[in-house]
């Protein structure tokens, strides 16, 4: 399911190459295309992204996707009007983003279908029932946080939000969170529950899934041509 809602490395690299080439042709050879995926993973969007102790030590609560987004935002602040025009075009039309999208996905509509499956799947995950089912596992995590680290949190989301509000410059809270996730098996339980709820998505959205499968197949074929 997660693969259905994400892009392969080949497709991402083909888009980056097409975008870079287009900008160079329009007089901006130094335009830097940020590396990595520019859309959040499905489980992260739904609030169920796992957090390992190793990742917490390396980057705290900063998601890889957020780092790419920050790079994009920083670059946009230093771009000239002419460069922005070349990138975005007028009202999203005629720019290098549109050209690269068409080169890889065939059309903006095909790209939109792949994005839609992510949004639709998240809708199936963001409901009260799944959070109720996760209650016992989340309570074990909260107990671990309190007993081992003296933290009074009801969920990882609460810990993450406090981390952001306090602008902490260390990864201690994220490491504690990840430690208790591993000790209680919370991430494993969240993933298992998410897969169970997504089964209804797979059953009810067959038409959309078929469209996405076709769109991604086209993107993969175009990506191979672009990268060859």
XYZ file of C-alpha atoms in Angstrom:
228
model
C 0.000 0.000 0.000
C 2.783 2.447 0.902
C 4.428 1.730 -2.447
C 1.170 2.524 -4.221
C 1.148 5.992 -2.679
C 4.828 6.816 -3.273
C 7.245 7.319 -6.148
C 10.281 5.181 -6.944
C 13.789 6.633 -6.809
C 13.974 6.367 -10.608
C 10.845 8.466 -11.100
C 12.043 11.062 -8.589
C 15.483 11.267 -10.261
C 13.939 11.498 -13.737
C 11.763 14.403 -12.611
C 14.765 16.138 -11.060
C 16.818 15.669 -14.226
C 14.013 16.938 -16.476
C 13.487 19.964 -14.259
C 17.201 20.763 -14.114
C 17.610 20.450 -17.897
C 14.610 22.667 -18.558
C 15.897 25.382 -16.214
C 19.342 25.235 -17.861
C 17.761 25.623 -21.303
C 15.935 28.722 -20.055
C 19.134 30.332 -18.859
C 19.395 29.093 -15.272
C 22.065 26.357 -15.266
C 22.773 26.866 -11.553
C 19.238 26.038 -10.438
C 19.588 23.375 -7.750
C 16.962 20.647 -7.673
C 16.668 19.398 -4.069
C 17.443 15.703 -3.726
C 15.044 13.186 -2.272
C 11.316 12.686 -2.164
C 9.227 15.872 -2.113
C 6.066 14.294 -0.734
C 5.648 12.791 2.725
C 5.271 9.021 3.101
C 1.726 7.757 3.647
C 2.213 6.697 7.273
C 3.838 10.024 8.131
C 0.954 11.962 6.596
C -1.461 9.927 8.712
C 0.606 10.450 11.871
C 1.945 6.894 12.067
C 5.530 7.304 10.867
C 7.867 5.046 12.861
C 10.774 6.546 14.784
C 13.849 4.455 15.542
C 16.407 5.340 18.195
C 19.062 5.653 15.478
C 16.969 8.158 13.509
C 16.088 10.072 16.671
C 19.786 10.413 17.549
C 20.593 11.634 14.040
C 17.808 14.138 13.401
C 15.410 14.248 16.330
C 11.870 14.716 15.073
C 12.887 16.222 11.740
C 11.486 14.044 8.959
C 13.563 13.535 5.814
C 10.686 15.005 3.833
C 10.660 18.127 6.027
C 14.365 18.663 5.381
C 13.726 18.584 1.625
C 10.803 20.995 2.036
C 12.989 23.379 4.061
C 15.611 23.285 1.307
C 12.959 24.153 -1.286
C 11.656 27.042 0.826
C 15.161 28.406 1.406
C 15.936 28.288 -2.304
C 12.682 30.034 -3.253
C 13.631 32.999 -1.047
C 16.806 33.616 -3.068
C 15.411 33.091 -6.576
C 14.966 36.041 -8.923
C 11.573 36.855 -10.451
C 12.813 35.632 -13.831
C 13.947 32.329 -12.330
C 10.625 31.892 -10.532
C 8.809 32.599 -13.803
C 10.896 29.979 -15.602
C 10.161 27.445 -12.868
C 6.453 28.032 -12.277
C 5.279 29.733 -15.465
C 2.093 31.802 -15.301
C -0.533 30.390 -12.941
C 1.277 27.059 -13.057
C 1.305 26.894 -16.848
C 4.290 27.003 -19.189
C 6.973 26.607 -16.536
C 9.638 23.959 -16.092
C 7.651 22.243 -13.355
C 4.826 21.618 -15.801
C 7.270 20.534 -18.508
C 9.051 18.082 -16.191
C 5.728 16.719 -14.928
C 4.571 16.027 -18.474
C 7.916 14.467 -19.414
C 7.762 11.974 -16.554
C 4.059 11.396 -15.894
C 2.623 12.125 -19.328
C 0.211 14.753 -18.011
C -0.655 16.785 -14.942
C -3.775 14.645 -14.571
C -1.716 11.466 -14.172
C 0.437 13.139 -11.520
C -2.693 14.327 -9.716
C -4.101 10.782 -9.626
C -0.989 9.518 -7.827
C -1.315 12.348 -5.291
C -5.022 11.622 -4.863
C -4.427 8.035 -3.761
C -2.285 9.319 -0.881
C -4.950 11.786 0.258
C -7.715 9.187 -0.030
C -5.753 6.545 1.879
C -5.007 8.981 4.709
C -8.755 9.637 4.983
C -9.238 5.954 5.818
C -6.570 6.159 8.532
C -7.673 9.393 10.188
C -10.726 8.177 12.059
C -11.641 7.721 15.715
C -11.898 3.930 15.469
C -8.221 3.339 14.708
C -7.087 5.592 17.566
C -9.431 3.732 19.915
C -7.977 0.403 18.775
C -4.464 1.744 19.361
C -5.391 2.882 22.882
C -3.818 -0.007 24.842
C -0.516 0.167 22.911
C -0.360 3.960 23.290
C -1.037 3.673 27.035
C 1.918 1.293 27.401
C 4.101 3.839 25.596
C 2.871 6.643 27.903
C 3.616 4.514 30.973
C 7.134 3.823 29.678
C 7.763 7.533 29.113
C 6.622 8.345 32.647
C 8.445 5.560 34.461
C 11.736 5.716 32.555
C 12.039 9.410 31.718
C 9.533 11.261 33.917
C 7.602 12.493 30.893
C 3.863 13.107 31.143
C 2.638 12.486 27.591
C -0.470 10.700 26.333
C 0.898 10.014 22.832
C 3.974 10.482 20.614
C 2.138 13.322 18.857
C 1.922 15.179 22.164
C 5.652 14.714 22.765
C 6.472 15.868 19.245
C 4.290 18.968 19.622
C 5.904 19.933 22.920
C 9.323 19.459 21.314
C 8.333 21.930 18.587
C 6.798 24.484 20.953
C 9.854 24.494 23.206
C 12.252 24.793 20.243
C 14.513 22.207 21.846
C 18.022 22.115 20.428
C 18.739 18.553 21.554
C 17.229 15.262 20.443
C 16.704 13.946 23.979
C 12.889 13.884 23.891
C 12.829 12.238 20.459
C 15.326 9.601 21.650
C 13.209 8.893 24.743
C 10.108 8.625 22.558
C 11.826 6.203 20.171
C 13.211 4.156 23.076
C 9.710 3.631 24.471
C 8.290 2.884 21.025
C 10.810 0.080 20.664
C 10.338 -1.154 24.243
C 6.539 -1.347 23.946
C 6.251 -2.271 20.262
C 4.083 0.785 19.538
C 5.366 1.366 15.996
C 4.844 -2.292 15.118
C 1.277 -2.141 16.436
C 0.573 1.108 14.562
C 1.799 -0.370 11.309
C -0.239 -3.543 11.807
C -3.362 -1.499 12.558
C -2.784 0.826 9.589
C -2.497 -2.127 7.210
C -5.725 -3.598 8.609
C -7.626 -0.338 8.063
C -6.153 0.137 4.601
C -7.591 -3.211 3.552
C -11.012 -1.537 3.385
C -9.453 1.195 1.246
C -8.147 -1.426 -1.173
C -11.576 -3.044 -1.376
C -13.593 0.149 -1.877
C -11.274 2.144 -4.158
C -10.486 -0.393 -6.893
C -11.163 2.121 -9.671
C -8.725 4.673 -8.259
C -6.098 2.004 -7.603
C -6.275 0.815 -11.213
C -5.796 4.411 -12.419
C -2.796 4.875 -10.129
C -1.232 1.588 -11.214
C -1.486 2.672 -14.858
C -0.140 6.169 -14.108
C 2.849 4.805 -12.188
C 3.637 2.286 -14.923
C 3.739 5.132 -17.452
C 5.966 7.187 -15.134
C 8.384 4.273 -14.689
C 8.636 3.742 -18.452
C 9.248 7.450 -19.076
C 11.780 7.591 -16.238
C 13.836 4.784 -17.769
C 13.964 6.665 -21.083
C 14.952 9.936 -19.406
C 17.692 8.323 -17.317
C 19.108 6.146 -20.109
